[in-house]
Coordinates of N, CA and C in Angstrom, one line a residue:
X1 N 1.3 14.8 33.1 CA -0.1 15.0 32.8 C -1.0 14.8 34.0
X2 N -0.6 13.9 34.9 CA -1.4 13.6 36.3 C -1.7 14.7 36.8
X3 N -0.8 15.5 37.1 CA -0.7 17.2 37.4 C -1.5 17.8 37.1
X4 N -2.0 17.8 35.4 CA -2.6 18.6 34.7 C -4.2 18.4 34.8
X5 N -4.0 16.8 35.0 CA -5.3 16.3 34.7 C -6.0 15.5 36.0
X6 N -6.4 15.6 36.6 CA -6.8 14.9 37.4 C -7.5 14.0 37.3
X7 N -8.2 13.4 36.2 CA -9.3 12.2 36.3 C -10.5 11.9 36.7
X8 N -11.0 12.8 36.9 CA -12.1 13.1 37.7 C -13.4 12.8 36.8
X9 N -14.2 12.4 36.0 CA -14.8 12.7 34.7 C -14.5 13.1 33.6
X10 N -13.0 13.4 33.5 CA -12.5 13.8 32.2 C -11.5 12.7 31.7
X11 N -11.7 12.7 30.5 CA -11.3 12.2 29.6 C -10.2 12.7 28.6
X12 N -8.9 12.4 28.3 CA -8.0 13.0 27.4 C -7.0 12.2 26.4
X13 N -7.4 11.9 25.7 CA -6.8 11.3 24.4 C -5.7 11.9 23.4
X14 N -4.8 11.4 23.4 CA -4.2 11.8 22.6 C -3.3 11.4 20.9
X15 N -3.3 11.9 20.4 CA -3.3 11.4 18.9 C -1.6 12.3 18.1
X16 N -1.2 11.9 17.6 CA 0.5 11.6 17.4 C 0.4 11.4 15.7
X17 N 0.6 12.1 14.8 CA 1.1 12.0 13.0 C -0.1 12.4 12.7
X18 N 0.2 13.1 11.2 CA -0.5 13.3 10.7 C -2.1 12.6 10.1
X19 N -1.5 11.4 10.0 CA -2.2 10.6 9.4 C -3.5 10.3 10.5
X20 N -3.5 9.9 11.9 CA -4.3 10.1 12.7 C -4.9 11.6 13.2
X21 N -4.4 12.7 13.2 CA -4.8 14.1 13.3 C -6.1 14.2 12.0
X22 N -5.0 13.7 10.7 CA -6.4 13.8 10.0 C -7.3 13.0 9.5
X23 N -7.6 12.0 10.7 CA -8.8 11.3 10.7 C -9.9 12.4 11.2
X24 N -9.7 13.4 11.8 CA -10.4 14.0 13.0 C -11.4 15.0 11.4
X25 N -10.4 15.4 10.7 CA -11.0 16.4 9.7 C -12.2 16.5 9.3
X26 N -12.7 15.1 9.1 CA -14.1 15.3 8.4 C -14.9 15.9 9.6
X27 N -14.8 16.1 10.7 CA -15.7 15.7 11.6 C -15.5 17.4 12.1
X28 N -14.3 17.7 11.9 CA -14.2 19.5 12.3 C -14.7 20.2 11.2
X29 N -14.2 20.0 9.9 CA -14.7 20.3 8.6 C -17.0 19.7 8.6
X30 N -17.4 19.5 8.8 CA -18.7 19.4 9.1 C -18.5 20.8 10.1
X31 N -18.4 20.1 11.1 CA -19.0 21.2 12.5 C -19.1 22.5 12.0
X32 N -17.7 22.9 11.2 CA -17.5 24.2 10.8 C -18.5 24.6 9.6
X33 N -19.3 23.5 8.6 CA -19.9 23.9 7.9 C -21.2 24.6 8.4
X34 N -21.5 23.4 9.6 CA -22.8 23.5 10.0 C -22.9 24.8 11.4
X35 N -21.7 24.8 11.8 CA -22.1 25.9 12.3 C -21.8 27.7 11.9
X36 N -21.4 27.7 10.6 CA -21.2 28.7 9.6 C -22.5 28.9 8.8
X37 N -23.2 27.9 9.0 CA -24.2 28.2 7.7 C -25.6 28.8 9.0
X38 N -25.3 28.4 10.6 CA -26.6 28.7 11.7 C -26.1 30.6 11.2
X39 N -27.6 31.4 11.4 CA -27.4 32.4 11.5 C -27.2 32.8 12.8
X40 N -27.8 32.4 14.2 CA -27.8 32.2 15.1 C -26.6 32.1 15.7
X41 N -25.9 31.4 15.0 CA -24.2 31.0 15.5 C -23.6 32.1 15.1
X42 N -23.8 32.9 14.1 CA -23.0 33.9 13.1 C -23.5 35.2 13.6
X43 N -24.2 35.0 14.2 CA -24.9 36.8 15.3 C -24.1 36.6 16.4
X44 N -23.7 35.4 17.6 CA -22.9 34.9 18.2 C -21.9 35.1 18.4
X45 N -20.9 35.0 17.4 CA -20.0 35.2 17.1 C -19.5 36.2 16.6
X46 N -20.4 37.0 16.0 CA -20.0 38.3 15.6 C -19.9 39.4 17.2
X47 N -20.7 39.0 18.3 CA -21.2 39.6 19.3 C -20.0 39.2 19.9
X48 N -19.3 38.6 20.2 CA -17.9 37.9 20.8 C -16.8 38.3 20.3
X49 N -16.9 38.7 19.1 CA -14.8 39.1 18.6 C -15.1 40.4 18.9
X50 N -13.7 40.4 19.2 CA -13.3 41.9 19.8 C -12.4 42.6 18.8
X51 N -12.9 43.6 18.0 CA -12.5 43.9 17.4 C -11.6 45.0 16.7
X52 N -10.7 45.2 17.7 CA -9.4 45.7 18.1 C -8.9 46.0 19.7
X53 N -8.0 46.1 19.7 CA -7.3 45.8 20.9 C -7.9 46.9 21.9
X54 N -8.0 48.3 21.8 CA -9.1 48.7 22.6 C -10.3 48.0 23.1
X55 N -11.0 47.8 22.4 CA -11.9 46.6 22.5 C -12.2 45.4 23.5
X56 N -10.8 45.3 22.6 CA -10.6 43.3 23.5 C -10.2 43.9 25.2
X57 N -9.3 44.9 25.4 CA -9.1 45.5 26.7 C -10.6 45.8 27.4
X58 N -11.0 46.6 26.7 CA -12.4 47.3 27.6 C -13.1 46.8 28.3
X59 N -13.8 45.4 27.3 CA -14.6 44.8 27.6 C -14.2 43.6 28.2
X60 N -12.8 43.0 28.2 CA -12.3 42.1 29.0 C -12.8 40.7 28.8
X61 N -13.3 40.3 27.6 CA -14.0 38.9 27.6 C -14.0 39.2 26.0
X62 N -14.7 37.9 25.4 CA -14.8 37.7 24.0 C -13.2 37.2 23.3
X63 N -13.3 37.6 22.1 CA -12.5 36.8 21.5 C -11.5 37.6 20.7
X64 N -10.8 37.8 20.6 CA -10.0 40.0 20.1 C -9.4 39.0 18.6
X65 N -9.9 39.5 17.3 CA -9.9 38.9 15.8 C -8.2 38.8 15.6
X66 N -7.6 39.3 16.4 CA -6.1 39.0 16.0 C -5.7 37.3 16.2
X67 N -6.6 36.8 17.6 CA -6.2 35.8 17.6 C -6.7 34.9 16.3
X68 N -6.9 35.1 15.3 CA -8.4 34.5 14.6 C -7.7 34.9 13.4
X69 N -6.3 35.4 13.3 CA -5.9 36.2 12.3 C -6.2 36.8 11.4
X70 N -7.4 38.2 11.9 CA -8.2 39.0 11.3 C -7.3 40.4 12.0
X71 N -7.0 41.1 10.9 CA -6.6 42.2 11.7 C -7.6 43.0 12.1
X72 N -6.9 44.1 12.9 CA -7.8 45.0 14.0 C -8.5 46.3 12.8
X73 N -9.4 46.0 12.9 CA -10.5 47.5 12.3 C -11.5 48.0 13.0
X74 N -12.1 47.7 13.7 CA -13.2 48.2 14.5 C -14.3 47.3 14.5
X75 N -14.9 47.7 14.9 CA -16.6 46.8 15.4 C -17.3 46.9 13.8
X76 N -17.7 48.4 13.8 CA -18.1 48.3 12.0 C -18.0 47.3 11.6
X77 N -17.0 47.8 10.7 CA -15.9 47.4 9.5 C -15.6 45.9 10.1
X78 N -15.4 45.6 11.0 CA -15.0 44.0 11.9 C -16.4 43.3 11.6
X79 N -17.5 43.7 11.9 CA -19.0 43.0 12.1 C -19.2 42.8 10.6
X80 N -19.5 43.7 9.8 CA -19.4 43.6 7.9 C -18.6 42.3 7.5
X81 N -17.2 42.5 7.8 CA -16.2 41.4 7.6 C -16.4 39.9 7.7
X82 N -16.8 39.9 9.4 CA -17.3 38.5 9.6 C -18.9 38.2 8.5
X83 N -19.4 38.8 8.8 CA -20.8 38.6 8.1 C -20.9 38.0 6.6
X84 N -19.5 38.9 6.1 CA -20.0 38.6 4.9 C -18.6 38.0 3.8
X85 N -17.2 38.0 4.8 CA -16.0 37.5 3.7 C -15.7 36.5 4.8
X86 N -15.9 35.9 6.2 CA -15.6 34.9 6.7 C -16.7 33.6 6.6
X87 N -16.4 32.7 5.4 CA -17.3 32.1 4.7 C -16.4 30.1 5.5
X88 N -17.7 29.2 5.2 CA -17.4 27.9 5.4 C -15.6 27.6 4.8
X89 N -15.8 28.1 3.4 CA -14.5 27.6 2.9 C -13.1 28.8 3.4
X90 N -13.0 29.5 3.8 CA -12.3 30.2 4.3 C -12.0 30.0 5.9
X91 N -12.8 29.3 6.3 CA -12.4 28.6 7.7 C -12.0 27.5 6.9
X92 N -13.0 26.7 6.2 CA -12.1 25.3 6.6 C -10.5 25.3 6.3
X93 N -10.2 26.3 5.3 CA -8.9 26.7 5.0 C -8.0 26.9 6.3
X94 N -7.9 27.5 6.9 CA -7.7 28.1 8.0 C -7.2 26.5 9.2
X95 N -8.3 26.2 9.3 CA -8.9 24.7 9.9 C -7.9 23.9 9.9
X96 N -7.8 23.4 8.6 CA -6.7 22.6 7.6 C -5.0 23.2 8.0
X97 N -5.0 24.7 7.7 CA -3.6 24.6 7.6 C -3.1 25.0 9.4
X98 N -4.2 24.8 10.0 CA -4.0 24.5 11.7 C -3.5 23.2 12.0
X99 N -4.4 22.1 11.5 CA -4.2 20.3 11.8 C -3.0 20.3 11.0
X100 N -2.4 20.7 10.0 CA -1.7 20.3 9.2 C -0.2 20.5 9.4
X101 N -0.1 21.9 10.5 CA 1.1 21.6 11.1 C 1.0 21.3 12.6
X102 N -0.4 20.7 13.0 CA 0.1 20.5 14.3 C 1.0 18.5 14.1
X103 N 1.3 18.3 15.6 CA 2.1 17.5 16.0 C 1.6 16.2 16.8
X104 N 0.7 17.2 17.5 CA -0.4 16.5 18.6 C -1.8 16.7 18.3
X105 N -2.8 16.2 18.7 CA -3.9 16.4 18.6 C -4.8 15.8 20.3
X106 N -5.2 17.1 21.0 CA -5.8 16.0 22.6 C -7.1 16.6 22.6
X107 N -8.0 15.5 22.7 CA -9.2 15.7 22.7 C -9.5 15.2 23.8
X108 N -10.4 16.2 24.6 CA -10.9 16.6 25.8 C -12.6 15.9 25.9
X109 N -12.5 14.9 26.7 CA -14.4 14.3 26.6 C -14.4 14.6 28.1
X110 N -15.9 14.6 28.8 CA -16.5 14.2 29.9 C -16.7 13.0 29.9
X111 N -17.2 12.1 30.5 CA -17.3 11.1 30.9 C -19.4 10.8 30.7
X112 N -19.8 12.3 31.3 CA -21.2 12.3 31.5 C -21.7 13.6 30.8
X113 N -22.9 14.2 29.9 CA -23.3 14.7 29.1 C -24.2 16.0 29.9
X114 N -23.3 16.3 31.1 CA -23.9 17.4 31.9 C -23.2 18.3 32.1
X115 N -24.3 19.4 32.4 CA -23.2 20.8 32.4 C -21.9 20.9 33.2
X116 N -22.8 20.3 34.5 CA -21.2 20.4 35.3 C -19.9 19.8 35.0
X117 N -19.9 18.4 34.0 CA -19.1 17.5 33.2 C -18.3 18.5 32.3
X118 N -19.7 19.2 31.8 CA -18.8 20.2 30.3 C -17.7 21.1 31.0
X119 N -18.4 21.9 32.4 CA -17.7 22.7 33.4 C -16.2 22.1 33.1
X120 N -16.4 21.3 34.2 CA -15.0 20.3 34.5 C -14.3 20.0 33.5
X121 N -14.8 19.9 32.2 CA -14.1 19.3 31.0 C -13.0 20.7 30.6
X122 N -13.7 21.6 30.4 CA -13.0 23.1 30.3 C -12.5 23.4 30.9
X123 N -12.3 23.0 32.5 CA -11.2 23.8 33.2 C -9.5 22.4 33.4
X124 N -10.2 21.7 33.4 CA -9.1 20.7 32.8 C -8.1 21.2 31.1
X125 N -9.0 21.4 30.3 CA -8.6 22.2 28.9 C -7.8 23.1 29.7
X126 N -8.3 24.1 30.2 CA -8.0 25.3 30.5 C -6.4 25.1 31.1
X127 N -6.2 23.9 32.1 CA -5.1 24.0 32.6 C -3.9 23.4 32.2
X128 N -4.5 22.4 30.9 CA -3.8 21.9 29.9 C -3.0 23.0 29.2
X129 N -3.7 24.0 28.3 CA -3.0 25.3 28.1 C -2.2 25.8 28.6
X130 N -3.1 26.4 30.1 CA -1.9 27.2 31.0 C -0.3 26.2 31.1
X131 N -0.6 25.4 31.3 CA 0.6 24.5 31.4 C 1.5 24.5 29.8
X132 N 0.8 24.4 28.9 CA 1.5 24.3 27.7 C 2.2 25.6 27.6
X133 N 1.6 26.5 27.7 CA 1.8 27.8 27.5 C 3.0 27.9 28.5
X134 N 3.3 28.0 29.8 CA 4.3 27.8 30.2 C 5.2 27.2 29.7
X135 N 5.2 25.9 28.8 CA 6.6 25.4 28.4 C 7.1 25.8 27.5
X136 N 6.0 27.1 26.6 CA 6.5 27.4 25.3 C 6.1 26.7 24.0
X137 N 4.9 25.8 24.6 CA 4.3 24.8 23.3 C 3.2 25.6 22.7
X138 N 3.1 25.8 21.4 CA 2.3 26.6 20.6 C 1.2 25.5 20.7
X139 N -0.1 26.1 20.7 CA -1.6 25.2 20.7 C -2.2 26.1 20.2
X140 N -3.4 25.3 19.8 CA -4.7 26.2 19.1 C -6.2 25.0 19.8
X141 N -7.4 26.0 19.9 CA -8.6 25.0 20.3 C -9.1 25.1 19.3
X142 N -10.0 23.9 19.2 CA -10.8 23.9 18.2 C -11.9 22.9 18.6
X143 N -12.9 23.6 19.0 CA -14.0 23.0 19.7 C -15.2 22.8 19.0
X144 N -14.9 23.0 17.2 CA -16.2 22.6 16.3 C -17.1 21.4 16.9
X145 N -16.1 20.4 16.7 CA -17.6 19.0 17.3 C -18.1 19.2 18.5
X146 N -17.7 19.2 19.0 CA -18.4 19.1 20.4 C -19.4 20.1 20.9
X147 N -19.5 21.1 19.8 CA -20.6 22.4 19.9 C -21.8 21.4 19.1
X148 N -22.0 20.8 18.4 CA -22.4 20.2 17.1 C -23.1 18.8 17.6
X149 N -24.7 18.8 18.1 CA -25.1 17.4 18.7 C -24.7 16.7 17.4
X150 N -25.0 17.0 16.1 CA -24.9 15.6 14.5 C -23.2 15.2 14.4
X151 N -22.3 16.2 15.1 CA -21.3 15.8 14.7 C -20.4 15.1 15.9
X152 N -21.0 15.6 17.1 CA -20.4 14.8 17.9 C -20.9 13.5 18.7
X153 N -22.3 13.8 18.2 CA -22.6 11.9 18.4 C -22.2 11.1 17.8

């Protein structure tokens, strides 16, 4: 992890059984309510998934709905979808049966509540992955709190 992580302002905790993984729930399950019900968040988001693999190619950024396990339809039929059948309880579902087989749980803090902190905090994330992903370790992000000032203060 020294490797991975350098210490610099960041912060990396880590959490081991289920029983501590789902302490974290209430706190992802909020974020997800509250940022499901922003319309703001949900134009956002809709503008970010990429919605089929042409797509996710073209434009080279955003979020392509497979990873999101939405299959591929198009921007239309994709924008409709999100709008109106990707609801609070259909994430938290989702949410749930992500924490529920995970193993580990590592939550990623700054130390200081500035952009360059958040910077830093993400490219640390970032290399946590890359590294995981090399060993062959399945992961998933989930960055509800920490988008969320009510839920992550």
């Amino acid at each position: 992890m020294t490797q991975i992580y350098p210490g610099q302002g960041v912060d990396v905790e880590f959490y081991t059984g289920q029983e501590k993984i789902k302490s974290f729930q209430p706190y992802i399950i909020l974020a997800n309510i509250l940022q499901l019900n922003n319309p703001d968040f949900r134009n956002e988001l809709t503008q970010w998934m990429r919605f089929s693999e042409k797509e996710a190619m073209q434009s080279g950024d955003g979020l392509f709905t497979a990873c999101n396990e939405i299959p591929a339809m198009g921007r239309r039929i994709g924008s409709f979808v999100i709008r109106n059948f990707v609801t609070t309880k259909s994430e938290e579902k989702r949410l749930l049966k992500q924490m529920s087989s995970a193993a580990l749980l590592a939550i990623f803090t700054s130390q200081n509540n500035a952009l360059a902190d958040w910077v830093k905090t993400g490219m640390v994330f970032q290399r946590f992955a890359l590294v995981a992903t090399k060993l062959g370790l399945s992961h998933s992000y989930m960055n509800l709190p920490c988008q969320i000032y009510q839920v992550r203060d």
